[in-house]
């Protein structure tokens, strides 16, 4: 909101105050005038700095907003918007509070304003479909079936560097964290890059497309593949240390949790943490155990104990294959070949809501604590926003 009206710009404030003091007899000589001007300028500088600092919102307002969001999730009330993001199917999507970025069969990457859904920039350079992307505050990594990963400054649309990752196949998946870039290939191999040093090594073991790669801790990597297997790799020893088998079709996605889900489920049902993420120790107390969730074209999701490799649960519900999956501490969202998305309780594994989101396959999904974003095979990005207090759609 606008402050008190002060003549002139901020640079002239000290002169203005000095003149006003002189008029009232507060300035008796040049020395005192300089001191007064200096003090005034210092105060004005502090005021300008304070004005630039973001104002802290009252905790009651934040609490009320979070309550609205939680209630909307519980009732599955949302505001839906969509954009024809590409001329062909969307293969990957990621978003934050500021941007939404999509990659497509049309070989392009589009950067969108996350609030207005206006196109900010179009990144061109790949010669085949863009299968994977990851971005942070500074840069964007995009991986394509042309065998390359491009590193972009997505804010100004410039390509910083192009990595020729595979000579005999395309890039299917990628993941970037703490200076390490992992790339999964069409030929079943995985390349691991140190971005700062631009060195790399190769992991072999899968026999088909590597659909998802995820880093876990400092030296562990997980991958899933069309060979129906999930593998755990030791990056120091550069070898596979465990294989998780159980799916009967291509494993398309996996997500990792470094801690157990919350102690109570969203729908108020009984907690099943004893078989998901927590087990009693010798003293009878519960201890947190990390877990992994995988999604497959066999239409199921599986929950795994990361350490032992035991399959803790198989989750049924989708009629057709699951192409993509995302989760946070409270809920899992999965998208399938028949255009359906389902929201699941992370704790009890109960299906909370089912939505016919698209007439085409849901190729990719992303989730935050306020939104679900999907990309379908018709090139549309659909956003389900649980923040909006007005015009919220009822559950379908």
XYZ file of C-alpha atoms in Angstrom:
396
model
C 0.000 0.000 0.000
C 1.124 3.567 -0.691
C 2.905 5.381 2.161
C 2.732 9.091 3.102
C 3.145 11.483 0.194
C 6.727 12.911 0.126
C 7.785 15.374 -2.581
C 10.484 14.175 -4.993
C 12.337 10.863 -5.254
C 14.066 8.972 -2.451
C 17.350 10.624 -3.418
C 15.839 14.029 -2.654
C 14.285 13.109 0.678
C 17.316 14.196 2.741
C 17.472 17.554 0.960
C 13.764 18.069 1.493
C 14.026 17.303 5.208
C 17.060 19.566 5.532
C 15.215 22.472 3.891
C 12.216 21.953 6.178
C 14.455 21.981 9.253
C 16.248 25.125 7.998
C 12.907 26.861 7.605
C 12.070 26.071 11.235
C 15.498 27.270 12.487
C 16.913 23.788 13.209
C 19.996 24.378 11.020
C 22.328 27.097 12.394
C 25.472 26.489 10.289
C 26.897 24.383 7.482
C 28.431 21.853 9.874
C 25.185 21.071 11.644
C 23.458 21.053 8.260
C 25.797 18.353 6.943
C 25.286 16.274 10.084
C 21.544 16.586 9.828
C 21.594 15.696 6.150
C 23.819 12.703 6.855
C 21.607 11.465 9.651
C 18.539 11.978 7.508
C 20.096 10.128 4.591
C 21.050 7.254 6.899
C 17.507 7.055 8.219
C 16.125 7.203 4.697
C 18.489 4.429 3.629
C 17.293 2.285 6.499
C 13.704 3.058 5.604
C 14.273 2.114 1.960
C 15.941 -1.148 3.014
C 13.048 -1.919 5.325
C 10.598 -1.221 2.519
C 12.425 -3.694 0.282
C 12.298 -6.481 2.869
C 9.260 -8.725 2.400
C 6.594 -8.087 4.985
C 5.929 -10.975 7.297
C 2.381 -12.189 7.056
C 0.454 -12.518 10.307
C 0.547 -16.086 11.566
C -3.233 -16.151 11.849
C -3.583 -15.400 8.134
C -1.101 -18.139 7.248
C -2.846 -20.608 9.537
C -6.254 -19.771 8.058
C -4.927 -20.226 4.530
C -3.408 -23.606 5.370
C -6.683 -24.681 6.934
C -8.560 -23.789 3.767
C -6.088 -25.790 1.686
C -6.293 -28.789 4.013
C -10.102 -28.714 3.926
C -10.133 -28.453 0.142
C -7.838 -31.480 -0.153
C -10.014 -33.405 2.294
C -13.138 -32.653 0.263
C -11.297 -32.744 -3.077
C -12.461 -29.238 -3.917
C -10.316 -27.432 -6.450
C -10.207 -24.832 -9.161
C -9.374 -26.407 -12.512
C -7.563 -24.655 -15.327
C -5.881 -25.928 -18.471
C -3.702 -24.793 -21.317
C -2.989 -26.277 -24.733
C 0.698 -26.465 -23.945
C 1.951 -28.300 -27.043
C 0.777 -29.455 -30.439
C 1.577 -33.049 -29.430
C 1.540 -35.085 -26.243
C 3.262 -33.836 -23.084
C 5.862 -36.278 -21.779
C 7.160 -34.434 -18.713
C 6.121 -31.589 -16.442
C 7.535 -29.860 -13.394
C 6.448 -26.723 -11.545
C 7.124 -24.450 -8.598
C 5.421 -21.295 -7.336
C 6.792 -19.235 -10.216
C 7.092 -21.466 -13.286
C 5.603 -24.544 -14.918
C 7.802 -26.246 -17.522
C 6.641 -28.876 -20.018
C 8.414 -31.129 -22.527
C 6.726 -32.808 -25.464
C 6.770 -35.161 -28.417
C 7.113 -31.993 -30.527
C 10.791 -31.711 -29.379
C 10.147 -28.406 -27.587
C 10.325 -27.212 -24.005
C 7.815 -24.571 -22.953
C 8.214 -22.338 -19.899
C 4.948 -21.021 -18.423
C 4.004 -18.524 -15.762
C 2.633 -20.813 -13.047
C -0.104 -18.373 -12.035
C -1.299 -16.851 -15.307
C -0.437 -19.857 -17.535
C 1.025 -17.466 -20.085
C 3.878 -18.750 -22.225
C 7.120 -17.183 -21.021
C 9.498 -18.780 -23.521
C 9.895 -21.630 -25.983
C 13.174 -23.541 -25.831
C 14.118 -25.188 -29.107
C 17.164 -27.214 -30.076
C 16.280 -30.832 -29.478
C 15.604 -32.801 -32.648
C 13.447 -35.546 -31.103
C 10.841 -35.776 -28.307
C 11.744 -34.324 -24.920
C 11.296 -37.190 -22.499
C 12.539 -35.721 -19.196
C 13.312 -32.426 -17.470
C 14.468 -31.069 -14.110
C 14.831 -27.442 -13.058
C 15.881 -25.430 -10.029
C 16.248 -21.705 -9.320
C 19.088 -21.295 -11.806
C 19.000 -23.835 -14.598
C 16.971 -26.405 -16.470
C 18.076 -29.846 -17.667
C 16.124 -31.368 -20.568
C 16.662 -34.870 -21.943
C 15.589 -36.008 -25.388
C 15.358 -39.109 -27.514
C 18.033 -37.462 -29.671
C 20.541 -38.712 -27.059
C 21.384 -35.312 -25.587
C 20.828 -33.397 -22.380
C 20.661 -29.636 -22.737
C 21.376 -27.250 -19.865
C 19.386 -24.009 -20.128
C 19.072 -20.662 -18.479
C 15.309 -20.941 -18.715
C 14.762 -17.390 -17.515
C 16.312 -15.855 -20.648
C 15.902 -18.900 -22.916
C 19.583 -19.500 -23.693
C 21.166 -22.943 -23.989
C 24.266 -23.039 -21.803
C 25.583 -26.442 -22.785
C 24.685 -29.613 -24.693
C 25.831 -33.025 -23.439
C 25.988 -35.885 -25.922
C 25.047 -38.608 -23.422
C 24.307 -41.610 -25.620
C 25.462 -42.380 -29.128
C 23.223 -45.404 -29.658
C 19.949 -44.406 -28.016
C 17.882 -41.639 -26.518
C 17.603 -40.090 -23.072
C 14.584 -41.474 -21.226
C 14.984 -40.072 -17.720
C 17.167 -37.731 -15.693
C 17.601 -36.460 -12.157
C 19.753 -33.668 -10.735
C 20.706 -33.096 -7.108
C 23.663 -31.525 -5.303
C 25.801 -31.226 -8.411
C 25.179 -34.777 -9.639
C 23.254 -35.428 -12.863
C 21.973 -38.949 -13.522
C 20.678 -39.889 -16.971
C 18.776 -43.076 -17.865
C 19.005 -44.337 -21.427
C 16.959 -46.087 -24.070
C 19.703 -48.724 -24.283
C 19.402 -49.694 -20.611
C 22.520 -47.876 -19.433
C 22.833 -45.073 -16.878
C 25.320 -42.186 -17.010
C 26.304 -40.353 -13.827
C 27.847 -36.870 -14.202
C 29.719 -34.634 -11.817
C 28.510 -31.308 -13.205
C 31.279 -29.181 -11.681
C 34.103 -31.352 -13.034
C 32.183 -32.559 -16.108
C 33.309 -36.131 -15.489
C 31.066 -39.172 -15.821
C 30.843 -42.946 -15.534
C 28.397 -45.582 -16.784
C 26.287 -48.141 -14.941
C 25.062 -51.229 -16.783
C 22.548 -53.826 -15.665
C 19.129 -52.975 -17.071
C 18.210 -54.557 -20.390
C 15.563 -52.055 -21.559
C 14.540 -48.390 -21.241
C 15.448 -46.804 -17.900
C 12.257 -44.884 -17.136
C 13.114 -43.207 -13.810
C 16.310 -42.520 -11.851
C 16.437 -41.137 -8.301
C 19.343 -40.341 -5.991
C 19.072 -41.442 -2.377
C 21.524 -40.039 0.137
C 25.097 -39.394 -0.899
C 26.062 -42.562 -2.766
C 22.916 -44.510 -3.608
C 20.860 -44.503 -6.800
C 17.570 -46.190 -7.642
C 16.328 -46.900 -11.170
C 13.349 -48.621 -12.768
C 13.016 -49.998 -16.253
C 10.920 -51.572 -18.973
C 12.683 -54.824 -17.998
C 10.164 -54.869 -15.077
C 12.920 -54.445 -12.480
C 13.995 -51.813 -9.956
C 17.683 -51.623 -9.110
C 19.658 -50.099 -6.274
C 23.171 -48.918 -7.108
C 26.195 -48.078 -4.993
C 27.785 -45.069 -6.709
C 31.114 -45.473 -4.931
C 31.491 -49.089 -6.000
C 29.683 -48.368 -9.284
C 27.650 -51.556 -9.188
C 24.108 -52.835 -8.574
C 23.710 -54.010 -4.975
C 20.045 -55.051 -5.013
C 17.300 -55.857 -7.525
C 13.607 -55.489 -6.635
C 11.375 -57.839 -8.635
C 7.610 -58.225 -8.527
C 5.971 -56.120 -11.230
C 4.672 -58.023 -14.246
C 4.981 -55.179 -16.792
C 7.183 -52.136 -17.480
C 7.989 -50.147 -14.328
C 7.435 -46.530 -15.322
C 8.005 -44.538 -12.138
C 9.374 -44.672 -8.624
C 9.427 -42.260 -5.718
C 11.495 -42.388 -2.536
C 10.722 -41.305 1.001
C 13.489 -40.855 3.531
C 11.030 -41.024 6.399
C 7.858 -42.857 7.272
C 4.461 -41.356 6.389
C 2.516 -39.457 9.067
C 1.007 -41.381 11.958
C -2.616 -40.860 10.895
C -4.217 -41.195 7.501
C -5.975 -38.357 5.713
C -9.384 -39.971 5.616
C -9.380 -40.784 9.333
C -9.019 -44.501 8.707
C -6.698 -46.806 10.627
C -2.990 -46.318 10.169
C -1.082 -49.154 8.512
C 2.387 -47.843 9.294
C 3.455 -51.125 10.820
C 3.764 -52.507 7.316
C 4.565 -49.291 5.469
C 7.184 -47.269 7.200
C 7.467 -48.117 10.874
C 8.184 -51.285 12.788
C 8.623 -51.958 16.503
C 12.186 -52.235 17.772
C 13.393 -54.405 20.623
C 12.110 -51.921 23.195
C 8.670 -51.954 21.593
C 9.000 -48.416 20.248
C 8.385 -47.557 16.621
C 11.278 -46.452 14.475
C 11.186 -44.783 11.083
C 12.063 -46.876 8.053
C 12.451 -45.360 4.576
C 10.248 -46.705 1.809
C 9.823 -46.580 -1.960
C 6.716 -46.579 -4.157
C 6.779 -47.813 -7.763
C 4.159 -47.612 -10.517
C 3.859 -49.970 -13.463
C 1.951 -50.667 -16.635
C 0.638 -53.762 -14.837
C -1.832 -51.232 -13.287
C -0.451 -51.578 -9.763
C 1.744 -49.626 -7.373
C 4.067 -51.394 -4.971
C 5.455 -50.195 -1.653
C 8.949 -51.425 -0.821
C 11.185 -51.433 2.212
C 14.239 -49.630 0.851
C 16.711 -51.383 3.121
C 15.531 -54.988 2.914
C 13.922 -54.944 -0.535
C 10.741 -56.507 0.841
C 7.505 -55.643 -0.968
C 5.325 -54.287 1.828
C 2.134 -53.827 -0.163
C 0.648 -54.012 -3.642
C -1.903 -51.288 -4.368
C -4.702 -52.044 -6.832
C -7.270 -49.657 -8.288
C -6.311 -48.556 -11.773
C -7.886 -50.400 -14.695
C -5.101 -49.553 -17.158
C -1.371 -49.070 -16.866
C 0.169 -46.365 -14.660
C 2.398 -44.011 -16.632
C 3.330 -41.599 -13.898
C 3.199 -41.139 -10.160
C 4.169 -38.497 -7.592
C 3.812 -38.253 -3.847
C 4.449 -36.155 -0.769
C 4.162 -37.026 2.912
C 0.358 -37.061 2.818
C -0.801 -38.325 -0.552
C 0.142 -40.207 -3.705
C -1.133 -39.136 -7.126
C -1.051 -41.581 -10.038
C -1.985 -41.120 -13.702
C -2.919 -43.905 -16.067
C -3.333 -44.785 -19.713
C -7.128 -44.312 -19.635
C -6.875 -40.648 -18.548
C -7.722 -41.334 -14.904
C -5.842 -39.887 -11.947
C -6.199 -41.259 -8.447
C -5.278 -39.716 -5.123
C -4.200 -42.178 -2.439
C -3.556 -41.911 1.280
C 0.179 -42.412 1.800
C -0.430 -44.075 5.150
C -3.371 -46.432 4.637
C -3.032 -46.767 0.828
C -6.761 -46.171 0.520
C -7.930 -44.505 -2.686
C -9.310 -41.143 -1.601
C -10.496 -39.763 -4.953
C -10.721 -40.781 -8.585
C -10.944 -38.252 -11.404
C -11.412 -38.768 -15.134
C -8.913 -36.032 -15.894
C -8.526 -36.440 -19.659
C -9.892 -38.375 -22.611
C -6.267 -39.218 -23.452
C -3.527 -40.973 -21.505
C -2.029 -39.100 -18.540
C 1.666 -39.239 -19.360
C 3.009 -37.268 -16.400
C 1.891 -35.916 -13.040
C 3.411 -33.510 -10.513
C 2.256 -32.502 -7.056
C 2.840 -29.839 -4.424
C 1.001 -29.122 -1.196
C -1.422 -26.882 -3.110
C -1.670 -28.217 -6.663
C -1.740 -31.231 -8.944
C -0.498 -30.750 -12.506
C -0.870 -33.354 -15.252
C 0.250 -33.547 -18.864
C -1.786 -35.644 -21.288
C -1.248 -37.237 -24.673
C -3.219 -34.477 -26.432
C -0.756 -31.777 -25.389
C -2.880 -30.262 -22.616
C -1.584 -29.324 -19.182
C -4.307 -29.450 -16.543
C -3.919 -27.762 -13.169
C -5.989 -28.590 -10.076
C -5.492 -25.800 -7.562
C -6.618 -26.346 -3.979
C -5.764 -22.818 -2.797
C -8.626 -20.909 -4.386
C -11.458 -20.021 -1.993
C -13.726 -18.995 -4.854
C -15.375 -21.016 -7.597
C -14.009 -24.315 -6.299
C -15.217 -27.317 -8.234
C -16.884 -30.137 -6.290
C -15.347 -33.588 -6.477
C -16.314 -35.591 -9.522
